[in-house]
Amino acid sequence: MTDIQETYVTTGATVWLTGLPSAGKTTIAHELAGRLRAEGHRVEVLDGDEIREFISAGLGFSRADRHTNVQRIGFLAELLARNGVKTLVPVIAPYADSREAVRKRHQDSGAPYIEVHVATPLEVCAVRDVKGLYAKQAAGELRGLTGVDDPYEEPDTPDLRIESQNQTVQESAAAVYTLLSERGLA
């Protein structure tokens, strides 16, 4: 029987994919996760909707609640990353100070952290409207939609910026994989 440690790549890292709703964050994360798993990496995708249901239930969408949610996800991501897991985090994280706090947590622990801005324009996201949020906001059924009537602070200097409207999901995931490889993480 083979020892499980011998069958897995155990260098952890967090890849935080930030961007507007329907930018393509989760789709890119799952595409990348498949590639990494096929190579023997331990991988987890911390989906924002699942986190809100199971870890951040009860939080709303005020600035304070969004910050708390991002910090909870950041804690979990850092914990997984420093224990050998490639942690892919497709979460909006609309505020720069919240994302910076997560980056600092990783720096303090020595866990690698990569910020990817999925910089899909609002008009493209609204057409994709994967969850119907833009339609609900336009119909007056939803308030506080990030990038529409609630702020989204774009990263000034992300490690990688992806314009998903100009490439396939596979090309977007490959760009993140290339960055991981360049940093010795894939």
Tab-separated table of N, CA and C in Angstrom, residues 1-2 15 17 21 32 36 46 48 101 105 125 132 138-139 146 149 164 168 185:
chain	number	residue	atom	x	y	z
A	1	MET	N	0.854	-1.184	0.000
A	1	MET	CA	0.000	0.000	0.000
A	1	MET	C	0.899	1.245	0.000
A	2	THR	N	0.555	2.200	-0.822
A	2	THR	CA	1.340	3.416	-0.946
A	2	THR	C	0.940	4.416	0.139
A	15	VAL	N	-5.211	30.812	-3.834
A	15	VAL	CA	-5.441	31.618	-5.030
A	15	VAL	C	-6.822	32.242	-4.851
A	17	LEU	N	-9.640	34.488	-6.250
A	17	LEU	CA	-10.175	35.053	-7.492
A	17	LEU	C	-11.258	36.049	-7.120
A	21	PRO	N	-19.965	39.768	-9.564
A	21	PRO	CA	-20.826	38.596	-9.750
A	21	PRO	C	-20.911	38.240	-11.243
A	32	LEU	N	-9.368	25.065	-13.050
A	32	LEU	CA	-8.014	24.966	-12.506
A	32	LEU	C	-7.910	23.826	-11.500
A	36	LEU	N	-5.159	20.744	-11.478
A	36	LEU	CA	-4.257	20.528	-10.345
A	36	LEU	C	-4.462	19.140	-9.724
A	46	LEU	N	-13.165	26.973	-2.216
A	46	LEU	CA	-14.021	27.565	-1.191
A	46	LEU	C	-15.006	28.507	-1.878
A	48	GLY	N	-17.996	30.905	-2.447
A	48	GLY	CA	-18.610	31.925	-1.606
A	48	GLY	C	-20.023	31.597	-1.182
A	101	ALA	N	-6.137	42.398	4.341
A	101	ALA	CA	-6.046	41.699	5.631
A	101	ALA	C	-5.829	40.200	5.409
A	105	ARG	N	-2.532	38.032	6.543
A	105	ARG	CA	-2.638	36.789	7.327
A	105	ARG	C	-1.750	35.712	6.696
A	125	CYS	N	-20.849	40.840	-17.363
A	125	CYS	CA	-21.387	40.101	-16.216
A	125	CYS	C	-22.915	40.149	-16.208
A	132	GLY	N	-29.021	35.272	-11.935
A	132	GLY	CA	-30.183	36.138	-12.088
A	132	GLY	C	-30.160	37.370	-11.195
A	138	ALA	N	-32.313	44.966	-11.498
A	138	ALA	CA	-32.968	45.843	-12.480
A	138	ALA	C	-34.476	45.914	-12.246
A	139	ALA	N	-35.049	44.815	-11.742
A	139	ALA	CA	-36.491	44.775	-11.473
A	139	ALA	C	-36.848	45.369	-10.111
A	146	THR	N	-23.164	44.075	-5.738
A	146	THR	CA	-21.784	44.524	-5.899
A	146	THR	C	-21.526	44.977	-7.326
A	149	ASP	N	-25.114	48.799	-7.279
A	149	ASP	CA	-25.505	49.778	-6.263
A	149	ASP	C	-24.809	49.522	-4.925
A	164	SER	N	-11.842	37.712	-18.704
A	164	SER	CA	-12.458	36.445	-19.119
A	164	SER	C	-13.304	36.572	-20.371
A	168	THR	N	-11.111	31.809	-23.397
A	168	THR	CA	-11.913	30.683	-22.926
A	168	THR	C	-11.636	30.431	-21.445
A	185	LEU	N	4.725	26.681	-7.436
A	185	LEU	CA	3.574	26.168	-6.681
A	185	LEU	C	2.737	25.158	-7.470
